[in-house]
Structure formats: C-alpha cells, structure tokens
CSV table of C-alpha atoms and ligand atoms in Angstrom, one decimal:
chain,number,residue,atom,x,y,z
A,1,MET,CA,106.2,102.5,111.7
A,2,VAL,CA,108.9,103.5,109.3
A,3,SER,CA,111.8,104.8,111.7
A,4,LEU,CA,113.3,108.2,110.7
A,5,GLN,CA,116.7,106.5,109.8
A,6,THR,CA,114.8,104.4,107.0
A,7,VAL,CA,113.2,107.7,105.8
A,8,GLN,CA,116.9,109.1,105.9
A,9,ARG,CA,118.7,106.0,104.3
A,10,SER,CA,116.3,106.2,101.2
A,11,ASN,CA,116.2,110.1,100.7
A,12,ALA,CA,119.5,109.8,100.5
A,13,ARG,CA,119.4,107.4,97.6
A,14,ILE,CA,117.6,110.1,95.9
A,15,ALA,CA,121.0,111.7,94.3
A,16,ASN,CA,121.4,108.0,92.4
A,17,LEU,CA,118.1,108.2,90.1
A,18,PRO,CA,117.9,109.6,86.8
A,19,HIS,CA,118.7,112.6,86.5
A,20,GLY,CA,116.2,115.4,85.2
A,21,LEU,CA,113.1,115.0,87.6
A,22,VAL,CA,110.8,117.7,87.4
A,23,ALA,CA,109.2,118.4,90.8
A,24,LEU,CA,106.2,121.0,91.6
A,25,PHE,CA,105.4,122.3,94.7
A,26,ILE,CA,102.5,124.3,96.0
A,27,GLY,CA,102.5,125.2,99.8
A,28,ALA,CA,106.4,125.7,99.9
A,29,THR,CA,106.7,129.3,101.3
A,30,SER,CA,106.3,127.7,105.0
A,31,GLY,CA,105.6,124.9,107.0
A,32,ILE,CA,105.9,121.2,106.0
A,33,GLY,CA,105.9,122.0,102.3
A,34,GLN,CA,108.7,124.4,102.7
A,35,ALA,CA,110.7,121.6,104.9
A,36,ALA,CA,110.1,118.7,101.9
A,37,LEU,CA,111.3,121.3,99.6
A,38,GLN,CA,114.7,121.8,101.1
A,39,ASN,CA,114.8,118.1,101.6
A,40,PHE,CA,114.0,117.5,98.0
A,41,ALA,CA,116.6,120.0,97.1
A,42,GLN,CA,119.3,118.8,99.1
A,43,HIS,CA,119.0,115.3,97.9
A,44,THR,CA,118.4,115.7,93.9
A,45,SER,CA,121.1,116.7,91.0
A,46,SER,CA,119.7,118.1,88.1
A,47,ALA,CA,116.4,118.5,89.1
A,48,ARG,CA,113.9,121.1,87.9
A,49,ILE,CA,111.7,122.3,90.7
A,50,TYR,CA,108.9,124.9,90.4
A,51,SER,CA,107.9,126.7,93.6
A,52,VAL,CA,104.3,128.3,94.2
A,53,ALA,CA,104.1,131.9,96.0
A,54,ARG,CA,101.3,134.4,96.5
A,55,THR,CA,102.6,137.9,96.1
A,56,SER,CA,103.0,137.9,99.9
A,57,ALA,CA,105.5,135.4,100.1
A,58,VAL,CA,107.3,136.1,96.7
A,59,GLN,CA,109.8,137.8,98.7
A,60,SER,CA,110.9,135.8,101.1
A,61,HIS,CA,110.3,132.2,99.3
A,62,GLU,CA,112.5,134.2,96.7
A,63,THR,CA,115.5,134.4,99.6
A,64,LEU,CA,115.0,130.7,100.2
A,65,LEU,CA,115.3,129.8,96.8
A,66,GLY,CA,118.5,131.8,96.5
A,67,ALA,CA,120.3,129.9,99.4
A,68,LEU,CA,119.0,126.8,97.8
A,69,ARG,CA,120.9,127.8,94.7
A,70,GLN,CA,124.1,128.4,96.4
A,71,SER,CA,123.3,124.9,98.5
A,72,ASN,CA,122.8,122.8,95.5
A,73,PRO,CA,123.6,124.5,92.3
A,74,ARG,CA,123.2,121.9,90.1
A,75,ASN,CA,118.9,121.8,90.5
A,76,ILE,CA,117.0,124.6,88.8
A,77,TYR,CA,114.7,126.8,91.2
A,78,ASN,CA,111.7,128.3,89.5
A,79,LEU,CA,109.5,130.4,91.3
A,80,VAL,CA,105.8,131.0,90.2
A,81,THR,CA,103.8,133.7,91.4
A,82,ALA,CA,100.0,132.5,92.2
A,83,ASP,CA,97.4,132.4,95.3
A,84,VAL,CA,96.2,128.8,95.2
A,85,SER,CA,93.2,130.7,97.3
A,86,LEU,CA,91.7,131.3,94.1
A,87,ILE,CA,90.8,128.1,91.8
A,88,SER,CA,91.4,130.2,88.7
A,89,GLU,CA,95.1,130.9,89.8
A,90,ILE,CA,95.8,126.9,89.0
A,91,ASP,CA,95.4,127.6,85.4
A,92,ARG,CA,98.3,130.0,85.3
A,93,ILE,CA,100.4,127.7,87.7
A,94,TYR,CA,99.8,124.9,84.6
A,95,GLU,CA,101.0,127.5,82.0
A,96,SER,CA,104.0,128.1,84.1
A,97,ILE,CA,105.0,124.6,83.9
A,98,ALA,CA,103.9,123.4,80.6
A,99,GLN,CA,105.8,126.2,78.4
A,100,ASN,CA,109.0,124.6,80.1
A,101,GLU,CA,108.3,121.2,80.6
A,102,VAL,CA,106.5,118.3,78.8
A,103,LYS,CA,106.3,115.8,82.3
A,104,LEU,CA,105.7,116.5,86.1
A,105,ASP,CA,107.3,113.4,88.3
A,106,ILE,CA,106.1,114.9,91.6
A,107,LEU,CA,103.4,117.3,93.0
A,108,PHE,CA,103.8,118.4,96.3
A,109,MET,CA,100.6,120.1,97.4
A,110,SER,CA,100.7,121.4,101.3
A,111,ALA,CA,99.3,125.1,100.9
A,112,GLY,CA,95.9,125.4,103.7
A,113,PHE,CA,95.0,126.6,107.0
A,114,MET,CA,92.3,126.0,109.7
A,115,ALA,CA,90.1,129.3,109.5
A,116,PHE,CA,89.6,129.8,112.9
A,117,GLU,CA,88.9,133.4,112.8
A,118,GLY,CA,85.6,132.3,110.6
A,119,ARG,CA,84.8,132.2,107.1
A,120,LYS,CA,85.9,135.6,104.7
A,121,ASP,CA,85.3,134.5,101.3
A,122,THR,CA,87.2,134.9,98.3
A,123,ARG,CA,86.4,136.9,95.2
A,124,GLU,CA,85.5,133.9,93.9
A,125,GLY,CA,82.9,133.6,96.7
A,126,LEU,CA,84.4,130.2,98.3
A,127,ASP,CA,85.7,129.5,101.4
A,128,PRO,CA,89.4,129.9,101.3
A,129,SER,CA,90.2,127.1,103.9
A,130,MET,CA,88.5,124.4,101.6
A,131,THR,CA,89.9,126.1,98.4
A,132,THR,CA,93.6,125.9,99.5
A,133,ARG,CA,93.1,122.5,100.8
A,134,TYR,CA,90.4,120.8,98.5
A,135,TYR,CA,89.6,122.7,95.1
A,136,SER,CA,92.9,123.8,94.2
A,137,ARG,CA,94.3,120.8,95.0
A,138,LEU,CA,91.8,118.7,92.9
A,139,ARG,CA,92.2,121.5,90.2
A,140,ALA,CA,95.9,121.3,90.0
A,141,ILE,CA,95.8,117.3,89.6
A,142,GLN,CA,93.2,117.2,86.9
A,143,SER,CA,95.2,120.3,84.8
A,144,LEU,CA,98.6,118.9,85.5
A,145,LEU,CA,97.5,115.3,84.6
A,146,PRO,CA,98.8,115.4,81.0
A,147,LEU,CA,102.5,116.5,82.3
A,148,LEU,CA,102.3,113.7,85.2
A,149,ASN,CA,101.0,110.9,82.7
A,150,SER,CA,104.0,112.3,80.1
A,151,ALA,CA,106.5,111.2,83.2
A,152,ASP,CA,109.2,108.6,81.7
A,153,SER,CA,109.9,105.6,83.4
A,154,LEU,CA,108.7,106.8,86.5
A,155,SER,CA,105.1,106.3,88.2
A,156,PRO,CA,104.3,109.9,88.8
A,157,ARG,CA,103.4,110.8,92.3
A,158,VAL,CA,100.9,113.4,94.0
A,159,ILE,CA,101.2,114.2,97.8
A,160,SER,CA,98.9,115.9,99.3
A,161,VAL,CA,99.4,116.7,103.1
A,162,LEU,CA,96.4,117.2,104.9
A,163,ALA,CA,94.6,114.5,106.7
A,164,GLY,CA,94.5,111.2,104.9
A,165,GLY,CA,92.4,108.4,106.9
A,166,LYS,CA,90.2,110.8,108.9
A,167,GLU,CA,87.8,111.0,106.0
A,168,GLU,CA,84.2,111.6,108.1
A,169,PRO,CA,80.5,111.8,106.6
A,170,LEU,CA,80.0,114.8,104.9
A,171,ASN,CA,76.9,117.4,105.0
A,172,GLU,CA,75.8,116.2,101.4
A,173,GLU,CA,73.2,118.5,100.9
A,174,ASP,CA,75.5,121.6,101.1
A,175,LEU,CA,79.1,120.4,100.1
A,176,ASP,CA,80.7,123.9,99.9
A,177,LEU,CA,79.0,124.8,103.1
A,178,ARG,CA,77.4,127.8,101.9
A,179,ASP,CA,75.0,128.3,104.6
A,180,PRO,CA,76.6,129.7,107.6
A,181,HIS,CA,74.8,127.5,110.0
A,182,ASN,CA,76.4,124.3,108.7
A,183,TRP,CA,80.1,126.2,108.1
A,184,SER,CA,82.5,125.8,111.0
A,185,TYR,CA,86.7,125.5,110.7
A,186,TRP,CA,86.1,122.2,111.7
A,187,ASN,CA,83.3,121.2,108.8
A,188,SER,CA,85.4,122.8,106.5
A,189,SER,CA,88.5,120.7,107.2
A,190,VAL,CA,86.3,117.3,107.4
A,191,HIS,CA,85.0,118.2,103.8
A,192,SER,CA,88.4,119.1,102.4
A,193,CYS,CA,89.6,116.0,103.4
A,194,THR,CA,87.0,113.4,102.8
A,195,MET,CA,85.5,115.4,99.6
A,196,GLY,CA,89.9,115.1,98.4
A,197,THR,CA,90.1,111.4,99.3
A,198,LEU,CA,86.9,110.4,97.4
A,199,THR,CA,87.7,112.5,93.9
A,200,PHE,CA,91.4,111.7,94.6
A,201,GLU,CA,90.5,107.8,94.2
A,202,ARG,CA,88.4,109.0,91.5
A,203,VAL,CA,91.5,110.2,89.3
A,204,ALA,CA,93.5,107.3,90.4
A,205,ARG,CA,91.2,105.0,89.2
A,206,GLN,CA,91.4,106.7,85.4
A,207,ASN,CA,95.3,107.0,85.5
A,208,PRO,CA,96.0,103.8,86.7
A,209,ARG,CA,100.3,104.6,86.4
A,210,LEU,CA,99.4,107.7,89.2
A,211,SER,CA,100.3,107.1,92.5
A,212,ILE,CA,98.6,109.4,94.6
A,213,VAL,CA,99.3,109.8,98.6
A,214,HIS,CA,96.8,111.8,101.0
A,215,TRP,CA,98.9,112.4,104.2
A,216,TYR,CA,98.1,112.9,107.8
A,217,PRO,CA,101.4,114.2,109.2
A,218,GLY,CA,100.0,114.3,112.6
A,219,PRO,CA,100.9,117.6,115.0
A,220,VAL,CA,103.9,119.6,113.5
A,221,GLU,CA,105.3,122.0,115.1
A,222,THR,CA,105.3,124.7,111.9
A,223,PRO,CA,104.1,128.1,111.5
A,224,GLY,CA,100.9,127.4,110.5
A,225,MET,CA,100.6,125.5,114.2
A,226,ILE,CA,102.1,128.1,115.8
A,227,ARG,CA,99.1,130.4,114.3
A,228,SER,CA,96.8,127.8,115.6
A,229,ILE,CA,97.7,128.3,119.0
A,230,SER,CA,97.9,132.1,119.2
A,231,LEU,CA,94.0,131.5,118.0
A,232,GLY,CA,93.4,129.0,121.1
A,233,MET,CA,93.9,125.5,119.5
A,234,SER,CA,95.3,123.3,122.5
A,235,PRO,CA,97.3,120.8,120.0
A,236,PRO,CA,98.8,117.6,121.8
A,237,SER,CA,102.0,118.1,123.6
A,238,TYR,CA,103.9,115.8,121.3
A,239,ARG,CA,104.6,117.5,118.0
A,240,MET,CA,106.7,116.4,114.9
A,241,GLY,CA,109.6,118.7,114.0
A,242,GLN,CA,109.5,120.3,111.1
A,243,GLU,CA,112.2,119.1,109.3
A,244,GLU,CA,111.6,115.6,110.3
A,245,ALA,CA,108.2,116.2,108.5
A,246,GLY,CA,109.7,117.4,105.4
A,247,ALA,CA,112.4,114.2,105.2
A,248,ARG,CA,109.0,111.9,106.0
A,249,ALA,CA,107.3,114.0,103.0
A,250,ILE,CA,109.8,113.4,100.5
A,251,PHE,CA,109.9,109.7,101.0
A,252,LEU,CA,106.4,109.8,100.6
A,253,ALA,CA,107.3,111.5,97.4
A,254,THR,CA,110.3,109.0,96.2
A,255,ASN,CA,110.1,105.8,97.8
A,256,ASP,CA,108.7,102.9,95.9
A,257,ARG,CA,106.7,101.6,99.0
A,258,TYR,CA,103.9,104.4,97.5
A,259,ALA,CA,104.1,103.6,93.8
A,260,VAL,CA,101.3,102.0,91.6
A,261,ASP,CA,103.4,99.2,89.2
A,262,GLY,CA,106.5,98.6,91.1
A,263,GLY,CA,107.3,102.5,90.5
A,264,GLY,CA,110.9,103.6,89.6
A,265,PHE,CA,112.0,105.7,92.4
A,266,VAL,CA,113.8,104.9,95.4
A,267,SER,CA,113.4,100.9,95.6
A,268,VAL,CA,111.0,99.8,99.2
A,269,PRO,CA,113.7,99.4,102.0
A,270,THR,CA,114.2,95.6,102.9
A,271,GLU,CA,113.0,96.3,106.1
A,272,LEU,CA,109.5,97.4,104.8
A,273,GLY,CA,106.8,96.1,102.7
A,274,SER,CA,104.6,97.9,100.1
A,275,ALA,CA,102.1,100.1,101.7
A,276,SER,CA,98.1,99.3,100.8
A,277,LYS,CA,95.7,101.4,99.1
A,278,SER,CA,92.8,102.5,100.1
A,279,GLY,CA,89.6,100.7,98.1
A,280,GLY,CA,89.4,103.3,96.0
A,281,GLY,CA,93.3,103.2,94.9
A,282,ILE,CA,95.0,106.0,96.9
A,283,PHE,CA,97.4,105.7,99.7
A,284,LEU,CA,95.9,106.7,102.8
A,285,VAL,CA,99.3,107.3,104.9
A,286,ASP,CA,99.7,108.0,109.0
A,287,PRO,CA,102.2,110.3,110.6
A,288,TRP,CA,104.8,107.7,110.2
A,289,GLY,CA,104.4,106.3,106.2
A,290,GLU,CA,102.0,103.4,107.3
A,291,SER,CA,98.6,103.2,105.5
A,292,VAL,CA,95.3,103.6,107.2
A,293,ASN,CA,92.2,102.1,106.7
A,294,ASN,CA,89.1,104.4,106.8
A,295,GLU,CA,86.7,102.0,104.8
A,296,ARG,CA,84.6,102.3,107.5
A,297,VAL,CA,83.4,105.4,106.2
A,298,LEU,CA,84.6,105.7,102.8
A,299,ALA,CA,82.9,102.2,101.5
A,300,GLU,CA,79.7,103.7,102.6
A,301,LEU,CA,80.2,106.8,101.0
A,302,ARG,CA,81.2,105.1,97.3
A,303,LYS,CA,78.5,102.8,98.1
A,304,ARG,CA,76.2,105.5,98.0
A,305,GLY,CA,77.6,107.3,95.0
A,306,ILE,CA,78.5,110.3,97.0
A,307,ASP,CA,81.9,110.1,95.2
A,308,GLU,CA,80.4,110.6,91.9
A,309,LYS,CA,78.1,113.5,93.7
A,310,VAL,CA,81.0,114.9,95.1
A,311,TRP,CA,82.6,114.8,91.7
A,312,SER,CA,80.4,116.6,89.8
A,313,PHE,CA,79.7,119.4,92.2
A,314,THR,CA,83.2,120.1,91.8
A,315,GLN,CA,83.2,120.1,88.6
A,316,LYS,CA,80.4,122.4,88.0
A,317,LEU,CA,82.2,124.9,90.6
A,318,PHE,CA,85.6,124.8,88.5
A,319,ALA,CA,83.0,125.4,85.4
A,320,SER,CA,81.6,128.2,86.9
A,321,LYS,CA,84.9,130.0,88.7
A,322,THR,CA,87.2,129.4,85.5
A,323,ALA,CA,85.2,130.3,82.5
B,1,NAP,N1,101.1,121.6,111.1
B,1,NAP,C1,100.2,120.7,111.2
B,1,NAP,O1,100.0,120.0,112.7
B,1,NAP,C2,99.4,120.0,110.1
B,1,NAP,C3,98.6,118.5,111.1
B,1,NAP,C4,97.6,118.5,109.7
B,1,NAP,C5,97.4,118.8,109.0
B,1,NAP,N2,98.2,120.0,108.3
B,1,NAP,C6,98.0,120.9,107.1
B,1,NAP,O2,99.1,120.3,106.3
B,1,NAP,C7,99.2,121.5,105.7
B,1,NAP,C8,100.4,122.1,105.8
B,1,NAP,O3,100.5,122.8,107.2
B,1,NAP,P1,101.8,123.6,107.9
B,1,NAP,O4,101.2,123.7,109.2
B,1,NAP,O5,103.0,123.4,107.0
B,1,NAP,O6,101.4,124.7,107.1
B,1,NAP,P2,102.2,126.4,107.2
B,1,NAP,O7,103.3,126.6,107.9
B,1,NAP,O8,101.3,127.2,107.6
B,1,NAP,O9,102.2,127.0,105.8
B,1,NAP,C9,100.8,126.6,104.9
B,1,NAP,C10,101.3,127.2,103.5
B,1,NAP,O10,99.9,127.5,102.7
B,1,NAP,C11,99.8,128.5,102.3
B,1,NAP,N3,98.7,129.6,102.8
B,1,NAP,C12,97.9,129.4,104.0
B,1,NAP,N4,97.1,130.1,103.5
B,1,NAP,C13,96.6,130.9,102.8
B,1,NAP,C14,96.0,131.2,102.0
B,1,NAP,N5,95.0,132.1,102.6
B,1,NAP,N6,95.8,131.4,100.3
B,1,NAP,C15,97.1,130.8,99.8
B,1,NAP,N7,98.0,130.0,100.6
B,1,NAP,C16,98.3,129.9,101.4
B,1,NAP,C17,101.1,129.5,103.0
B,1,NAP,O11,101.8,130.3,102.1
B,1,NAP,P3,102.1,132.0,102.9
B,1,NAP,O12,103.6,131.2,103.2
B,1,NAP,O13,102.3,132.8,101.4
B,1,NAP,O14,101.3,131.7,103.9
B,1,NAP,C18,102.2,128.3,103.2
B,1,NAP,O15,102.4,127.9,102.1
B,1,NAP,C19,97.8,122.5,105.5
B,1,NAP,O16,97.1,122.1,104.4
B,1,NAP,C20,97.5,121.9,107.1
B,1,NAP,O17,95.7,122.3,107.4
B,1,NAP,C21,99.0,120.6,109.2
C-alpha cells in the first residue's frame, strides 16, 4: 500500500517538473475527477489544463476553474463543453485540444455512472452508462494518440478511473447488451470495465511509450456515491474521502512508478518498487496504488481472441456513430 504521506510528498514534487505540462480531464465536474483536477492545479506551475463539462455543469465548473485561476494563476485553465455520453462529442474535444496544443502529457478520465434507474439510450442508441465508462474513454484515447505520442521527454499517461482488476467474463454474443434480457446495471458495469481493460491493452501494445493506468478507487465518498445510496445501493461503511482519492489519482498520473521505460515524471519513492503491468501491458491498480493481477480472467479472454473481438466490435460501432 502506498501511504497517503508518500502520495503527498510525491505530488508536492510535481512543481519541479518541466513547465508546460498539458493535461485533459474528462469527468472533473464532480467527485474523484474534480478532486484530481484541484490537486493537479495546486501542484503544477505553468500547466495548460483542459477540462470537459456538459452544458448542465458548465456554470458550476466555470466557478471552480475561476477559483483555481485565483489560487494558482500560473496555470492556464480551459473549459471544453461536450457531453461524453455521446461518442461523437469526443471528436469535438479532440478538435478543441488540437487547435491549441501539439502534445498531451496526461489524459485523465473519470466520467461515468451506474444506471440504477435502468437503461435510457442516448440519441446514438447506446447505454450512456457504458458510453461514459467505456466507449467514450477508448474513443478519447484513440483520438488523442497523436498528441499523447508527441509528449516531449515524458512518458505520456492515461488514467481511467473505474474498476481495474475487477474484470469478469463477458456476454460475448451481446457486447453492447442490446437485448434487454442481457442488460442490467451490473452487467453494463462489468462490460465497461472488462472491454476497457482489453482494448486499452491493445492500444498500449501498439504505443510502447504510453502508460495506461486503469484504477479501481474502491468506495469513495463523492456525489456519485451519494446518488447511488439514494437509489438503494449499500456501499461498505469504509469510504475513502474525495480529497484523498484526488491526491491518489494524481500520484498515479505523475509518478514514475506507473511509467513505461523509466518515465520522466516524479521519480519513484525510494521505499516503493515499480508497479507491475498486466499480461496485456497496462497497469491495473487497487485503491492503494498497488498493482492487481487478474490474469485468471484476462489471460483466458486474450487466449480465445476475445480482445480482438471486442476491438473490432467497438471500431465498427465507432464508425457507425461518427460517420
Ligand atoms: N465513487 C466511488 O465509490 C467509485 C467506485 C468505483 C468506481 N467509480 C467510478 O469512478 C468514476 C468517477 O466516480 P465519482 O464517484 O467521482 O462520480 P461522480 O461524482 O458522479 O462524477 C461523475 C462524473 O461523470 C460525469 N457524468 C455522470 N453521468 C454522466 C452522463 N450521463 N453524461 C455525461 N457525463 C456524466 C459527471 O458529470 P456531471 O457533473 O455533468 O454530472 C461527473 O463529471 C465513475 O465512472 C464511477 O463509476 C466510483
């Protein structure tokens, strides 16, 4: 377990990194993402920070960014308006970043929710709880790859906050759970997690400088969690505080413990070794920053070519939704 003290010491050293880091946050209008954004803004100097908000959250997020501008005016803060429950909106996010930047150092993704109320498809005909937690995340990585691969000396980093290490077998005949008999809020969570890990691994294999961390934060006291409780979910009584989750998230995003090829962010604390990658080449990480091994499930899926099946299914779906 990485102690909170170690996390905080490492995060304080972000200020010594070369100036001009570029980071994009998707999901920072609330919860873990918001705390991660605040933590990053507090510790960086001269970073260019992009943050995505859907229309309903623009006003409150502008207020948050205004407060960050006051507390750390050396950074530049940009709000991008987009609704990531629609895959097609990811292309607009890419355009907004690519107009102004030639590189991206950190892509941080935490948008998403569990659909306790049932499945209410978007106008693209997809379950938004799967789109926010899987399709849009993969689409964002793929779209932003040219910028991520152009990050100068740093090993660029992708953080996806969901359920790394909790992968389970899929309904292989109905990957988007179109049949109402196959859909449940739990199945859509399992598919988002497992399809995410399998496809992120494929991206990592093809982009050897890119470090991808799929983080399971455990129960965290956020607005999302409070909403879940109000809809009948009973989470464990121990819950991590939102601020701690934000600090731990930024440790994952900026410490070389989770870098490929040595990294270039904050060096690995002397008391810790490097984290180990999954058989497919990404970091599956538990709430406390330790690598998790879920090869029992993942190796079997890869062996049977389910990773390729998920990939081609998703690419066809992207082509049909963004044509
Ligand atoms: N908290 C936990 O205990 C926990 C545990 C394990 C995994 N996770 C996962 O970690 C991620 C972050 O969780 P959190 O607790 O920080 O959640 P949160 O407080 O509810 O924040 C979720 C973020 O997702 C966005 N979002 C939610 N529904 C959306 C929709 N329909 N369309 C577009 N954007 C939407 C929210 O935007 P708005 O502000 O516009 O609503 C917000 O930015 C989620 O994917 C969650 O499933 C959380």
